[in-house]
mmCIF file of C-alpha atoms and ligand atoms in Angstrom:
data_model
loop_
_atom_site.group_PDB
_atom_site.id
_atom_site.type_symbol
_atom_site.label_atom_id
_atom_site.label_comp_id
_atom_site.label_asym_id
_atom_site.label_seq_id
_atom_site.Cartn_x
_atom_site.Cartn_y
_atom_site.Cartn_z
ATOM 1 C CA MET A 206 0.670 -0.239 -0.286
ATOM 2 C CA LYS A 207 2.687 2.458 0.897
ATOM 3 C CA PHE A 208 5.002 1.420 -1.481
ATOM 4 C CA ARG A 209 2.086 1.857 -3.830
ATOM 5 C CA TYR A 210 1.496 5.954 -2.305
ATOM 6 C CA TYR A 211 4.600 6.511 -3.474
ATOM 7 C CA ARG A 212 5.093 5.361 -6.892
ATOM 8 C CA ASP A 213 1.719 7.455 -7.501
ATOM 9 C CA MET A 214 3.384 10.802 -5.880
ATOM 10 C CA GLU A 215 6.524 9.920 -8.182
ATOM 11 C CA LYS A 216 4.883 9.783 -11.301
ATOM 12 C CA LYS A 217 2.609 12.950 -10.915
ATOM 13 C CA GLY A 218 6.239 14.545 -9.337
ATOM 14 C CA LEU A 219 4.872 16.790 -6.437
ATOM 15 C CA LYS A 220 6.285 18.522 -4.695
ATOM 16 C CA LYS A 221 7.280 17.347 -1.259
ATOM 17 C CA LEU A 222 6.157 19.119 1.430
ATOM 18 C CA VAL A 223 6.870 17.803 6.002
ATOM 19 C CA PHE A 224 4.108 16.979 8.893
ATOM 20 C CA ALA A 225 5.791 17.684 11.529
ATOM 21 C CA SER A 226 3.651 15.229 12.497
ATOM 22 C CA ASN A 227 3.561 11.312 12.577
ATOM 23 C CA ASN A 228 -0.698 11.558 13.933
ATOM 24 C CA LYS A 229 -2.083 9.101 10.667
ATOM 25 C CA HIS A 230 -5.773 10.374 11.288
ATOM 26 C CA LYS A 231 -3.759 13.983 10.981
ATOM 27 C CA LEU A 232 -1.714 13.348 8.433
ATOM 28 C CA ALA A 233 -5.140 11.253 6.304
ATOM 29 C CA GLU A 234 -6.588 14.626 6.829
ATOM 30 C CA ALA A 235 -3.732 16.701 5.621
ATOM 31 C CA ARG A 236 -3.422 14.395 2.656
ATOM 32 C CA ALA A 237 -6.652 14.790 1.563
ATOM 33 C CA ILE A 238 -7.004 19.121 1.319
ATOM 34 C CA LEU A 239 -3.259 19.499 0.625
ATOM 35 C CA GLY A 240 -2.909 15.702 -1.509
ATOM 36 C CA ASP A 241 -2.810 17.031 -4.959
ATOM 37 C CA LYS A 242 -0.947 19.271 -5.245
ATOM 38 C CA PHE A 243 2.531 17.715 -2.320
ATOM 39 C CA GLU A 244 2.886 14.893 -0.601
ATOM 40 C CA VAL A 245 2.754 15.271 3.039
ATOM 41 C CA VAL A 246 6.014 13.883 4.209
ATOM 42 C CA SER A 247 5.940 12.828 7.749
ATOM 43 C CA LEU A 248 8.527 13.057 10.151
ATOM 44 C CA GLU A 249 8.849 9.323 9.893
ATOM 45 C CA GLU A 250 9.326 9.368 6.574
ATOM 46 C CA ILE A 251 12.423 11.922 7.220
ATOM 47 C CA GLY A 252 14.085 9.493 9.772
ATOM 48 C CA CYS A 253 12.788 11.275 12.589
ATOM 49 C CA HIS A 254 11.867 9.890 15.987
ATOM 50 C CA ASP A 255 12.229 13.156 18.492
ATOM 51 C CA GLU A 256 9.893 13.391 21.094
ATOM 52 C CA ILE A 257 9.603 16.509 19.996
ATOM 53 C CA PRO A 258 9.546 19.640 23.345
ATOM 54 C CA GLU A 259 6.103 21.476 23.064
ATOM 55 C CA THR A 260 6.208 23.764 26.170
ATOM 56 C CA ALA A 261 5.400 26.657 24.702
ATOM 57 C CA GLU A 262 1.846 28.513 26.486
ATOM 58 C CA THR A 263 0.285 28.905 23.687
ATOM 59 C CA LEU A 264 -0.730 26.645 20.434
ATOM 60 C CA GLU A 265 0.697 29.410 18.273
ATOM 61 C CA GLY A 266 3.591 28.999 20.089
ATOM 62 C CA ASN A 267 4.521 25.589 20.307
ATOM 63 C CA ALA A 268 2.863 24.880 16.498
ATOM 64 C CA LEU A 269 6.207 27.357 15.822
ATOM 65 C CA ILE A 270 9.119 25.473 18.283
ATOM 66 C CA LYS A 271 8.229 21.841 15.661
ATOM 67 C CA ALA A 272 8.805 23.279 13.005
ATOM 68 C CA ARG A 273 11.410 25.360 13.754
ATOM 69 C CA TRP A 274 12.273 21.591 15.256
ATOM 70 C CA VAL A 275 12.785 19.913 11.582
ATOM 71 C CA LYS A 276 13.543 22.935 9.620
ATOM 72 C CA ASP A 277 17.101 23.648 12.352
ATOM 73 C CA LYS A 278 18.190 19.747 12.479
ATOM 74 C CA TYR A 279 16.254 17.956 9.129
ATOM 75 C CA GLY A 280 17.072 21.182 6.734
ATOM 76 C CA PHE A 281 13.461 20.379 5.802
ATOM 77 C CA ASP A 282 10.797 23.514 5.091
ATOM 78 C CA CYS A 283 8.428 22.114 6.364
ATOM 79 C CA PHE A 284 3.841 22.947 9.013
ATOM 80 C CA ALA A 285 3.258 21.861 11.986
ATOM 81 C CA ASP A 286 0.435 22.219 14.142
ATOM 82 C CA ASP A 287 -0.559 22.605 17.145
ATOM 83 C CA THR A 288 -4.862 22.015 18.280
ATOM 84 C CA GLY A 289 -6.008 22.617 22.389
ATOM 85 C CA LEU A 290 -9.846 21.948 23.179
ATOM 86 C CA MET A 291 -11.398 25.311 24.427
ATOM 87 C CA VAL A 292 -14.559 23.812 27.430
ATOM 88 C CA GLU A 293 -16.073 27.452 28.895
ATOM 89 C CA ALA A 294 -16.753 26.040 32.420
ATOM 90 C CA LEU A 295 -13.585 25.012 32.946
ATOM 91 C CA ASP A 296 -11.524 28.172 32.340
ATOM 92 C CA GLY A 297 -10.053 26.820 29.463
ATOM 93 C CA ALA A 298 -8.883 23.913 29.690
ATOM 94 C CA PRO A 299 -8.092 21.969 28.819
ATOM 95 C CA GLY A 300 -6.105 24.003 25.999
ATOM 96 C CA VAL A 301 -2.440 24.124 24.605
ATOM 97 C CA TYR A 302 -2.368 21.187 27.885
ATOM 98 C CA SER A 303 -5.127 18.453 25.740
ATOM 99 C CA ALA A 304 -2.598 16.656 24.704
ATOM 100 C CA ARG A 305 -2.046 15.664 28.330
ATOM 101 C CA TYR A 306 -5.336 16.604 30.420
ATOM 102 C CA ALA A 307 -5.079 13.398 31.883
ATOM 103 C CA GLY A 308 -0.958 13.256 32.538
ATOM 104 C CA GLU A 309 1.588 12.513 30.908
ATOM 105 C CA HIS A 310 1.564 9.954 29.499
ATOM 106 C CA CYS A 311 -1.894 9.599 28.958
ATOM 107 C CA THR A 312 -4.021 7.215 25.988
ATOM 108 C CA PHE A 313 -7.008 9.578 24.481
ATOM 109 C CA ALA A 314 -9.124 6.782 26.527
ATOM 110 C CA ASP A 315 -7.823 8.378 29.553
ATOM 111 C CA ASN A 316 -8.725 12.205 27.992
ATOM 112 C CA VAL A 317 -12.604 11.760 27.348
ATOM 113 C CA ASN A 318 -13.104 9.912 30.654
ATOM 114 C CA LYS A 319 -11.133 13.349 32.630
ATOM 115 C CA MET A 320 -13.339 15.500 30.662
ATOM 116 C CA LEU A 321 -16.321 13.610 31.076
ATOM 117 C CA ARG A 322 -15.713 13.251 34.779
ATOM 118 C CA GLU A 323 -14.987 17.281 35.371
ATOM 119 C CA MET A 324 -17.964 18.298 32.666
ATOM 120 C CA SER A 325 -20.317 16.138 35.220
ATOM 121 C CA GLY A 326 -23.453 18.189 36.076
ATOM 122 C CA LYS A 327 -22.074 20.734 34.837
ATOM 123 C CA GLU A 328 -25.104 22.803 32.084
ATOM 124 C CA ASN A 329 -22.872 24.917 30.025
ATOM 125 C CA ARG A 330 -21.105 22.690 28.024
ATOM 126 C CA LYS A 331 -19.791 25.120 25.179
ATOM 127 C CA ALA A 332 -15.780 24.240 23.715
ATOM 128 C CA TYR A 333 -13.973 24.740 20.463
ATOM 129 C CA PHE A 334 -11.731 23.601 18.592
ATOM 130 C CA ALA A 335 -8.449 25.737 17.637
ATOM 131 C CA THR A 336 -5.640 24.890 15.689
ATOM 132 C CA VAL A 337 -2.452 26.507 14.904
ATOM 133 C CA ILE A 338 -0.582 25.736 12.050
ATOM 134 C CA ALA A 339 3.401 27.022 11.801
ATOM 135 C CA LEU A 340 4.807 27.429 7.767
ATOM 136 C CA ILE A 341 8.361 26.993 7.406
ATOM 137 C CA LEU A 342 9.412 28.209 3.209
ATOM 138 C CA ASN A 343 12.299 29.243 1.917
ATOM 139 C CA GLY A 344 13.593 31.408 5.318
ATOM 140 C CA GLN A 345 9.836 33.195 6.388
ATOM 141 C CA THR A 346 7.774 32.022 9.040
ATOM 142 C CA TYR A 347 4.015 32.114 8.083
ATOM 143 C CA THR A 348 1.147 31.072 10.995
ATOM 144 C CA PHE A 349 -2.572 29.767 10.165
ATOM 145 C CA GLU A 350 -5.328 28.892 11.940
ATOM 146 C CA GLY A 351 -8.302 27.349 12.142
ATOM 147 C CA LYS A 352 -11.777 27.060 14.746
ATOM 148 C CA VAL A 353 -14.845 25.111 15.554
ATOM 149 C CA ASP A 354 -17.104 25.584 17.932
ATOM 150 C CA GLY A 355 -19.334 23.132 19.465
ATOM 151 C CA TYR A 356 -20.986 21.696 22.498
ATOM 152 C CA ILE A 357 -19.107 18.675 25.046
ATOM 153 C CA ALA A 358 -21.462 15.172 24.748
ATOM 154 C CA THR A 359 -22.382 13.615 28.028
ATOM 155 C CA GLU A 360 -21.596 10.362 26.700
ATOM 156 C CA PRO A 361 -19.386 8.880 23.684
ATOM 157 C CA HIS A 362 -21.200 9.113 20.569
ATOM 158 C CA GLY A 363 -18.573 7.302 16.756
ATOM 159 C CA GLU A 364 -16.333 5.375 16.106
ATOM 160 C CA GLY A 365 -14.262 7.684 14.705
ATOM 161 C CA GLY A 366 -11.745 10.115 13.807
ATOM 162 C CA PHE A 367 -8.916 10.237 17.035
ATOM 163 C CA GLY A 368 -8.324 12.735 20.663
ATOM 164 C CA TYR A 369 -11.640 14.790 22.047
ATOM 165 C CA ASP A 370 -13.801 13.447 18.381
ATOM 166 C CA PRO A 371 -16.406 11.285 20.572
ATOM 167 C CA ILE A 372 -17.284 13.413 23.073
ATOM 168 C CA PHE A 373 -17.106 16.748 20.302
ATOM 169 C CA ILE A 374 -21.153 17.764 19.013
ATOM 170 C CA ALA A 375 -19.852 19.705 15.997
ATOM 171 C CA GLU A 376 -22.690 23.294 16.815
ATOM 172 C CA GLU A 377 -22.662 23.085 12.636
ATOM 173 C CA SER A 378 -23.708 19.941 12.048
ATOM 174 C CA GLY A 379 -25.499 18.560 15.282
ATOM 175 C CA ARG A 380 -23.324 15.068 15.737
ATOM 176 C CA SER A 381 -20.196 13.878 17.661
ATOM 177 C CA PHE A 382 -16.800 14.016 14.956
ATOM 178 C CA ALA A 383 -16.603 10.608 16.316
ATOM 179 C CA GLU A 384 -19.396 9.855 14.105
ATOM 180 C CA MET A 385 -18.580 11.883 10.773
ATOM 181 C CA SER A 386 -16.628 10.857 7.497
ATOM 182 C CA SER A 387 -13.546 11.966 7.091
ATOM 183 C CA GLU A 388 -15.143 14.397 4.992
ATOM 184 C CA GLU A 389 -17.106 15.340 7.151
ATOM 185 C CA LYS A 390 -15.468 16.119 9.148
ATOM 186 C CA ASN A 391 -12.367 17.988 7.555
ATOM 187 C CA ALA A 392 -14.792 20.103 5.692
ATOM 188 C CA ILE A 393 -15.925 21.857 8.901
ATOM 189 C CA SER A 394 -12.707 20.788 11.566
ATOM 190 C CA HIS A 395 -10.569 23.500 13.199
ATOM 191 C CA ARG A 396 -7.766 21.656 11.280
ATOM 192 C CA GLY A 397 -9.255 20.935 7.632
ATOM 193 C CA ARG A 398 -9.708 25.318 7.650
ATOM 194 C CA ALA A 399 -6.194 25.688 8.921
ATOM 195 C CA VAL A 400 -5.405 23.443 6.504
ATOM 196 C CA ARG A 401 -7.266 25.306 3.518
ATOM 197 C CA LYS A 402 -5.269 28.590 4.243
ATOM 198 C CA LEU A 403 -1.980 27.191 3.582
ATOM 199 C CA ALA A 404 -2.873 25.204 0.612
ATOM 200 C CA ASP A 405 -5.017 28.838 -1.035
ATOM 201 C CA PHE A 406 -1.044 29.629 0.899
ATOM 202 C CA LEU A 407 0.547 28.172 -1.268
ATOM 203 C CA SER A 408 -1.204 28.180 -4.104
ATOM 204 C CA LYS A 409 -0.630 31.827 -4.529
HETATM 205 P P1 IMP B 749 -2.563 18.047 18.632
HETATM 206 O O1 IMP B 749 -0.435 18.304 20.716
HETATM 207 O O2 IMP B 749 -2.079 18.926 18.164
HETATM 208 O O3 IMP B 749 -1.598 17.021 18.548
HETATM 209 O O4 IMP B 749 -2.776 17.747 19.982
HETATM 210 C C1 IMP B 749 -3.698 17.943 21.408
HETATM 211 C C2 IMP B 749 -4.950 16.957 21.728
HETATM 212 O O5 IMP B 749 -5.964 17.248 21.049
HETATM 213 C C3 IMP B 749 -4.300 15.504 21.600
HETATM 214 O O6 IMP B 749 -5.087 15.439 22.782
HETATM 215 C C4 IMP B 749 -5.347 15.333 20.675
HETATM 216 O O7 IMP B 749 -5.556 13.691 20.509
HETATM 217 C C5 IMP B 749 -6.325 16.651 19.713
HETATM 218 N N1 IMP B 749 -6.917 16.937 19.271
HETATM 219 C C6 IMP B 749 -5.887 16.789 18.519
HETATM 220 N N2 IMP B 749 -6.818 17.716 16.996
HETATM 221 C C7 IMP B 749 -7.841 17.041 17.677
HETATM 222 C C8 IMP B 749 -9.183 16.162 16.730
HETATM 223 O O8 IMP B 749 -8.864 16.513 15.809
HETATM 224 N N3 IMP B 749 -9.610 15.375 17.238
HETATM 225 C C9 IMP B 749 -10.319 15.364 18.938
HETATM 226 N N4 IMP B 749 -8.701 15.164 19.304
HETATM 227 C C10 IMP B 749 -7.599 15.849 18.933
#
């Protein structure tokens, strides 16, 4: 399967663009939008197995750290994303700490369960996802943002997606991201919106 993917890319002669991620869901979402113009290459595919420290206090700061890491250590122009889930009743938490919400080496399920516990009995369930993409291209740095409004469900819904998808109900569809096809999610999601801004910029 992987072999055919590369052969097809080579045939198309696409320009390579590194996405500083090894998350297969994020890579698929980005490839669905950028894939006819760029060969979106993962960290693994450039031989990067580093635990890139995400020590900034903003999404933009972390996206910049990841993009600069790849440029400085591996020499590739690239883009990186950082995403946070901001929950109104939790004063914006977990926000920039969304990946480690339930602890340092927690799973997606641990995070979902902690969120359901913290939100137990809360009436205000408003939340949003935000993504910042940092792009380093020809020595310049650019950022792109995407946001989607919704609310936190009282229990998981659906089997698709990843992370908090089963408990994030998108306002404009009334369904959880995990109940949507990848096309439906990408059309309205925080990352889909940010990647489309990146794609528009790159097509100019
Ligand atoms: P990251 O640091 O950008 O990888 O994301 C921070 C946290 O948000 C991780 O726990 C992810 O699982 C979660 N996350 C990022 N993007 C999404 C998404 O599209 N849906 C659900 N959870 C997400």
